[in-house]
Amino acid sequence: MYIGGIQKTSLVDFPGNICDTLFFAGCNLRCPYCHNPELVRGDASLTAIGCGEVLAALERRKHLLDGVCISGGEPTLQPVADLVKLLSAIKSLGLQVKLDTNGTKPEVLEQLLERDLIDYVAMDIKAPLERYQEVCRVAVDTDAIKRSVEILRRGLVAYEFRTTVPRSLLSEDDLLQMGQWLQGAVRFVLQAYQPGVHLEPGFVSDEAGVEEWLPAMGEKLQDFFAEVQVRGLKVAVTVG
């Protein structure tokens, strides 16, 4: 198990909760706009943090926290037995668990849910299914993506689907297709693209007018979902 970083006291990673965030190294996608390239690659510059150290820190801080966000990288690539052991220990501290995932490992998602080890799931939806390989820069088993979506749509756990929107990669038509595919989901989140250091060197996206365009896109998607949120702008927006 490779924990590559910890962020303490996040107010944004777990909706409605104060949490610490654990970042697992390694990812099976290569989205060019990813802002955690060192975690995706598992860079040698990262210092692996042991589970014992993590749990000791959480034990000391549990009175300050509501939960823990399990993020990455892609957490579901870690050995399932190790994940189960870690999440069970976190839950035993009286803390809730949120999982961030790209949905490529539905069998792991299902096992964790069946064991009641997750309280909230945020699944990243990268693109319309037919564009996954193009956007993620690797071959993707879209049947696995569809299965993860259906697991969450059963309503056994609170969840959201979320999409980072670099306008150089995703068009309005793409987002409307995604809305039709995911129609009926409780919450869909549009995340503004953030400039900076990315996995693909030199990747840029022209985001002129995004402060107006992205909320307007949220309005167009509201018929598909109970709630649409726009994050990453100067002012967060909730539609519906």
mmCIF file of C-alpha atoms in Angstrom:
data_model
loop_
_atom_site.group_PDB
_atom_site.id
_atom_site.type_symbol
_atom_site.label_atom_id
_atom_site.label_comp_id
_atom_site.label_asym_id
_atom_site.label_seq_id
_atom_site.Cartn_x
_atom_site.Cartn_y
_atom_site.Cartn_z
ATOM 1 C CA MET A 1 0.000 0.000 0.000
ATOM 2 C CA TYR A 2 1.473 3.314 -1.109
ATOM 3 C CA ILE A 3 0.219 6.430 0.672
ATOM 4 C CA GLY A 4 2.083 9.333 -0.904
ATOM 5 C CA GLY A 5 0.737 12.268 1.072
ATOM 6 C CA ILE A 6 -1.637 13.602 3.704
ATOM 7 C CA GLN A 7 -3.511 16.897 3.731
ATOM 8 C CA LYS A 8 -4.736 17.860 7.161
ATOM 9 C CA THR A 9 -7.982 19.670 7.946
ATOM 10 C CA SER A 10 -9.637 20.034 4.552
ATOM 11 C CA LEU A 11 -12.968 21.850 4.429
ATOM 12 C CA VAL A 12 -13.646 21.054 0.755
ATOM 13 C CA ASP A 13 -12.742 17.407 0.080
ATOM 14 C CA PHE A 14 -15.682 15.794 1.930
ATOM 15 C CA PRO A 15 -18.963 17.740 1.477
ATOM 16 C CA GLY A 16 -20.322 18.970 4.783
ATOM 17 C CA ASN A 17 -17.440 17.541 6.796
ATOM 18 C CA ILE A 18 -14.019 18.455 8.139
ATOM 19 C CA CYS A 19 -11.571 15.802 7.016
ATOM 20 C CA ASP A 20 -7.996 14.751 6.542
ATOM 21 C CA THR A 21 -7.218 13.565 3.005
ATOM 22 C CA LEU A 22 -4.987 10.587 2.212
ATOM 23 C CA PHE A 23 -3.406 10.572 -1.246
ATOM 24 C CA PHE A 24 -2.549 7.159 -2.675
ATOM 25 C CA ALA A 25 0.137 6.958 -5.347
ATOM 26 C CA GLY A 26 -0.426 5.379 -8.743
ATOM 27 C CA CYS A 27 -3.153 5.793 -11.351
ATOM 28 C CA ASN A 28 -4.219 3.801 -14.403
ATOM 29 C CA LEU A 29 -5.331 6.890 -16.365
ATOM 30 C CA ARG A 30 -3.209 9.666 -17.837
ATOM 31 C CA CYS A 31 -5.547 12.659 -18.016
ATOM 32 C CA PRO A 32 -3.391 15.505 -19.361
ATOM 33 C CA TYR A 33 -4.871 18.136 -17.042
ATOM 34 C CA CYS A 34 -4.282 16.146 -13.826
ATOM 35 C CA HIS A 35 -2.807 18.442 -11.180
ATOM 36 C CA ASN A 36 -1.262 15.606 -9.116
ATOM 37 C CA PRO A 37 1.307 14.269 -11.620
ATOM 38 C CA GLU A 38 3.732 13.067 -8.947
ATOM 39 C CA LEU A 39 0.998 10.876 -7.441
ATOM 40 C CA VAL A 40 -0.109 9.513 -10.801
ATOM 41 C CA ARG A 41 3.450 8.490 -11.679
ATOM 42 C CA GLY A 42 4.418 7.425 -8.151
ATOM 43 C CA ASP A 43 7.510 9.630 -8.347
ATOM 44 C CA ALA A 44 10.606 8.624 -6.398
ATOM 45 C CA SER A 45 10.469 12.058 -4.755
ATOM 46 C CA LEU A 46 7.392 10.956 -2.804
ATOM 47 C CA THR A 47 7.914 9.634 0.700
ATOM 48 C CA ALA A 48 5.719 6.628 1.408
ATOM 49 C CA ILE A 49 3.742 6.989 4.624
ATOM 50 C CA GLY A 50 2.988 3.853 6.601
ATOM 51 C CA CYS A 51 -0.547 2.907 7.642
ATOM 52 C CA GLY A 52 0.529 2.793 11.267
ATOM 53 C CA GLU A 53 1.750 6.367 11.073
ATOM 54 C CA VAL A 54 -1.486 7.454 9.396
ATOM 55 C CA LEU A 55 -3.694 5.762 11.972
ATOM 56 C CA ALA A 56 -1.672 7.147 14.870
ATOM 57 C CA ALA A 57 -2.097 10.663 13.460
ATOM 58 C CA LEU A 58 -5.834 10.141 12.991
ATOM 59 C CA GLU A 59 -6.153 8.820 16.542
ATOM 60 C CA ARG A 60 -4.571 12.028 17.833
ATOM 61 C CA ARG A 61 -6.734 14.247 15.642
ATOM 62 C CA LYS A 62 -10.067 12.426 15.592
ATOM 63 C CA HIS A 63 -11.701 14.955 17.925
ATOM 64 C CA LEU A 64 -11.035 17.621 15.266
ATOM 65 C CA LEU A 65 -12.411 15.638 12.330
ATOM 66 C CA ASP A 66 -15.648 14.269 10.923
ATOM 67 C CA GLY A 67 -14.018 11.964 8.428
ATOM 68 C CA VAL A 68 -11.227 10.971 6.079
ATOM 69 C CA CYS A 69 -11.120 11.387 2.295
ATOM 70 C CA ILE A 70 -9.383 8.560 0.430
ATOM 71 C CA SER A 71 -7.985 10.055 -2.765
ATOM 72 C CA GLY A 72 -5.084 9.753 -5.169
ATOM 73 C CA GLY A 73 -3.917 8.819 -7.659
ATOM 74 C CA GLU A 74 -6.490 6.040 -7.779
ATOM 75 C CA PRO A 75 -7.080 4.379 -4.389
ATOM 76 C CA THR A 76 -8.823 1.280 -5.755
ATOM 77 C CA LEU A 77 -5.564 0.113 -7.364
ATOM 78 C CA GLN A 78 -4.206 -0.680 -3.890
ATOM 79 C CA PRO A 79 -4.456 -4.280 -2.618
ATOM 80 C CA VAL A 80 -8.064 -4.817 -1.564
ATOM 81 C CA ALA A 81 -7.178 -6.585 1.685
ATOM 82 C CA ASP A 82 -4.983 -3.654 2.703
ATOM 83 C CA LEU A 83 -7.699 -1.144 1.834
ATOM 84 C CA VAL A 84 -10.256 -3.081 3.859
ATOM 85 C CA LYS A 85 -7.917 -3.203 6.851
ATOM 86 C CA LEU A 86 -7.141 0.530 6.675
ATOM 87 C CA LEU A 87 -10.733 1.664 6.177
ATOM 88 C CA SER A 88 -11.952 -0.646 8.942
ATOM 89 C CA ALA A 89 -9.418 0.931 11.296
ATOM 90 C CA ILE A 90 -10.501 4.436 10.281
ATOM 91 C CA LYS A 91 -14.156 3.576 10.853
ATOM 92 C CA SER A 92 -13.286 2.132 14.272
ATOM 93 C CA LEU A 93 -12.078 5.629 15.232
ATOM 94 C CA GLY A 94 -15.620 6.894 14.694
ATOM 95 C CA LEU A 95 -14.707 8.686 11.467
ATOM 96 C CA GLN A 96 -16.633 8.656 8.199
ATOM 97 C CA VAL A 97 -14.910 7.700 4.945
ATOM 98 C CA LYS A 98 -15.212 9.340 1.537
ATOM 99 C CA LEU A 99 -13.740 7.646 -1.544
ATOM 100 C CA ASP A 100 -12.550 9.501 -4.643
ATOM 101 C CA THR A 101 -12.384 7.132 -7.621
ATOM 102 C CA ASN A 102 -12.251 7.048 -11.404
ATOM 103 C CA GLY A 103 -14.565 4.030 -11.466
ATOM 104 C CA THR A 104 -12.222 1.682 -13.313
ATOM 105 C CA LYS A 105 -12.356 -0.952 -10.547
ATOM 106 C CA PRO A 106 -16.054 -1.620 -9.885
ATOM 107 C CA GLU A 107 -15.301 -4.903 -8.135
ATOM 108 C CA VAL A 108 -13.263 -3.060 -5.490
ATOM 109 C CA LEU A 109 -15.926 -0.375 -5.119
ATOM 110 C CA GLU A 110 -18.561 -3.062 -4.618
ATOM 111 C CA GLN A 111 -16.528 -4.932 -2.002
ATOM 112 C CA LEU A 112 -15.924 -1.788 0.040
ATOM 113 C CA LEU A 113 -19.609 -0.882 -0.100
ATOM 114 C CA GLU A 114 -20.712 -4.394 0.846
ATOM 115 C CA ARG A 115 -18.480 -4.162 3.930
ATOM 116 C CA ASP A 116 -20.042 -0.790 4.830
ATOM 117 C CA LEU A 117 -16.634 0.902 4.778
ATOM 118 C CA ILE A 118 -17.591 3.969 2.731
ATOM 119 C CA ASP A 119 -20.001 6.774 3.566
ATOM 120 C CA TYR A 120 -19.647 8.902 0.418
ATOM 121 C CA VAL A 121 -18.255 8.337 -3.078
ATOM 122 C CA ALA A 122 -17.137 10.940 -5.601
ATOM 123 C CA MET A 123 -16.699 9.294 -9.003
ATOM 124 C CA ASP A 124 -14.903 11.194 -11.721
ATOM 125 C CA ILE A 125 -16.616 11.038 -15.102
ATOM 126 C CA LYS A 126 -13.974 11.950 -17.640
ATOM 127 C CA ALA A 127 -15.959 12.224 -20.874
ATOM 128 C CA PRO A 128 -18.753 10.620 -22.878
ATOM 129 C CA LEU A 129 -17.980 6.898 -23.014
ATOM 130 C CA GLU A 130 -16.908 6.966 -26.646
ATOM 131 C CA ARG A 131 -14.275 9.637 -25.871
ATOM 132 C CA TYR A 132 -12.750 8.082 -22.749
ATOM 133 C CA GLN A 133 -9.588 6.798 -24.434
ATOM 134 C CA GLU A 134 -9.024 10.124 -26.190
ATOM 135 C CA VAL A 135 -9.407 12.192 -23.020
ATOM 136 C CA CYS A 136 -7.642 9.783 -20.633
ATOM 137 C CA ARG A 137 -4.776 9.073 -23.065
ATOM 138 C CA VAL A 138 -4.927 5.303 -22.410
ATOM 139 C CA ALA A 139 -7.226 2.419 -23.289
ATOM 140 C CA VAL A 140 -10.139 2.300 -20.839
ATOM 141 C CA ASP A 141 -12.599 -0.519 -20.150
ATOM 142 C CA THR A 142 -15.784 1.526 -20.463
ATOM 143 C CA ASP A 143 -17.868 -1.454 -19.347
ATOM 144 C CA ALA A 144 -16.126 -1.103 -15.975
ATOM 145 C CA ILE A 145 -17.005 2.596 -15.909
ATOM 146 C CA LYS A 146 -20.654 1.810 -16.665
ATOM 147 C CA ARG A 147 -20.726 -0.851 -13.958
ATOM 148 C CA SER A 148 -19.363 1.572 -11.339
ATOM 149 C CA VAL A 149 -22.004 4.103 -12.339
ATOM 150 C CA GLU A 150 -24.742 1.531 -11.914
ATOM 151 C CA ILE A 151 -23.386 0.399 -8.533
ATOM 152 C CA LEU A 152 -23.646 3.965 -7.257
ATOM 153 C CA ARG A 153 -27.046 4.550 -8.813
ATOM 154 C CA ARG A 154 -28.433 1.765 -6.624
ATOM 155 C CA GLY A 155 -28.426 4.384 -3.872
ATOM 156 C CA LEU A 156 -26.674 2.287 -1.233
ATOM 157 C CA VAL A 157 -24.324 5.174 -0.398
ATOM 158 C CA ALA A 158 -24.329 8.939 -0.808
ATOM 159 C CA TYR A 159 -22.482 9.843 -4.002
ATOM 160 C CA GLU A 160 -21.754 12.400 -6.666
ATOM 161 C CA PHE A 161 -20.549 12.218 -10.232
ATOM 162 C CA ARG A 162 -18.097 14.973 -11.105
ATOM 163 C CA THR A 163 -16.334 16.183 -14.213
ATOM 164 C CA THR A 164 -13.351 18.474 -14.582
ATOM 165 C CA VAL A 165 -14.048 20.657 -17.609
ATOM 166 C CA PRO A 166 -11.061 21.829 -19.664
ATOM 167 C CA ARG A 167 -12.777 23.550 -22.578
ATOM 168 C CA SER A 168 -10.017 22.452 -24.953
ATOM 169 C CA LEU A 169 -11.093 18.835 -24.340
ATOM 170 C CA LEU A 170 -14.802 18.862 -23.474
ATOM 171 C CA SER A 171 -17.493 20.696 -25.405
ATOM 172 C CA GLU A 172 -21.024 21.660 -24.464
ATOM 173 C CA ASP A 173 -22.266 18.742 -26.561
ATOM 174 C CA ASP A 174 -19.988 16.353 -24.639
ATOM 175 C CA LEU A 175 -21.426 17.539 -21.333
ATOM 176 C CA LEU A 176 -25.002 17.229 -22.562
ATOM 177 C CA GLN A 177 -24.273 13.660 -23.705
ATOM 178 C CA MET A 178 -22.912 12.918 -20.243
ATOM 179 C CA GLY A 179 -26.043 14.401 -18.711
ATOM 180 C CA GLN A 180 -28.237 12.104 -20.799
ATOM 181 C CA TRP A 181 -26.124 9.074 -19.855
ATOM 182 C CA LEU A 182 -26.135 9.858 -16.111
ATOM 183 C CA GLN A 183 -29.687 11.211 -15.995
ATOM 184 C CA GLY A 184 -31.438 10.687 -12.668
ATOM 185 C CA ALA A 185 -28.292 10.804 -10.536
ATOM 186 C CA VAL A 186 -28.635 12.740 -7.303
ATOM 187 C CA ARG A 187 -25.735 15.156 -7.803
ATOM 188 C CA PHE A 188 -23.538 16.133 -10.740
ATOM 189 C CA VAL A 189 -20.570 18.436 -10.223
ATOM 190 C CA LEU A 190 -18.823 20.549 -12.853
ATOM 191 C CA GLN A 191 -15.283 21.346 -11.750
ATOM 192 C CA ALA A 192 -13.461 24.261 -13.354
ATOM 193 C CA TYR A 193 -10.121 23.436 -14.950
ATOM 194 C CA GLN A 194 -7.242 24.790 -12.875
ATOM 195 C CA PRO A 195 -4.122 26.053 -14.673
ATOM 196 C CA GLY A 196 -0.743 25.091 -13.246
ATOM 197 C CA VAL A 197 1.502 22.026 -13.261
ATOM 198 C CA HIS A 198 -0.133 19.146 -15.116
ATOM 199 C CA LEU A 199 0.630 15.545 -15.973
ATOM 200 C CA GLU A 200 1.048 16.407 -19.658
ATOM 201 C CA PRO A 201 3.748 19.085 -19.904
ATOM 202 C CA GLY A 202 2.570 22.098 -21.833
ATOM 203 C CA PHE A 203 -1.124 21.263 -21.558
ATOM 204 C CA VAL A 204 -3.187 24.437 -21.634
ATOM 205 C CA SER A 205 -6.882 25.175 -22.029
ATOM 206 C CA ASP A 206 -8.385 28.510 -22.998
ATOM 207 C CA GLU A 207 -10.791 29.245 -20.168
ATOM 208 C CA ALA A 208 -11.797 32.763 -21.228
ATOM 209 C CA GLY A 209 -15.305 33.467 -19.961
ATOM 210 C CA VAL A 210 -15.447 30.365 -17.761
ATOM 211 C CA GLU A 211 -16.934 32.331 -14.825
ATOM 212 C CA GLU A 212 -20.058 32.840 -16.948
ATOM 213 C CA TRP A 213 -19.924 29.776 -19.192
ATOM 214 C CA LEU A 214 -19.649 27.044 -16.565
ATOM 215 C CA PRO A 215 -22.644 28.180 -14.432
ATOM 216 C CA ALA A 216 -24.665 28.545 -17.644
ATOM 217 C CA MET A 217 -23.688 24.963 -18.515
ATOM 218 C CA GLY A 218 -24.887 23.917 -15.076
ATOM 219 C CA GLU A 219 -28.271 25.476 -15.838
ATOM 220 C CA LYS A 220 -28.500 23.463 -19.056
ATOM 221 C CA LEU A 221 -27.782 20.239 -17.158
ATOM 222 C CA GLN A 222 -30.236 20.790 -14.316
ATOM 223 C CA ASP A 223 -33.056 18.887 -16.022
ATOM 224 C CA PHE A 224 -30.969 15.703 -15.832
ATOM 225 C CA PHE A 225 -30.123 15.771 -12.120
ATOM 226 C CA ALA A 226 -31.640 16.547 -8.735
ATOM 227 C CA GLU A 227 -28.730 18.913 -8.115
ATOM 228 C CA VAL A 228 -25.911 20.398 -10.193
ATOM 229 C CA GLN A 229 -22.951 22.090 -8.529
ATOM 230 C CA VAL A 230 -20.206 24.199 -10.061
ATOM 231 C CA ARG A 231 -16.911 24.209 -8.176
ATOM 232 C CA GLY A 232 -13.532 25.807 -8.654
ATOM 233 C CA LEU A 233 -14.710 29.299 -9.578
ATOM 234 C CA LYS A 234 -14.446 32.391 -7.412
ATOM 235 C CA VAL A 235 -17.991 31.701 -6.214
ATOM 236 C CA ALA A 236 -19.427 28.176 -5.919
ATOM 237 C CA VAL A 237 -22.803 27.663 -7.623
ATOM 238 C CA THR A 238 -25.591 25.162 -6.918
ATOM 239 C CA VAL A 239 -28.395 24.678 -9.441
ATOM 240 C CA GLY A 240 -31.620 22.868 -8.640
#
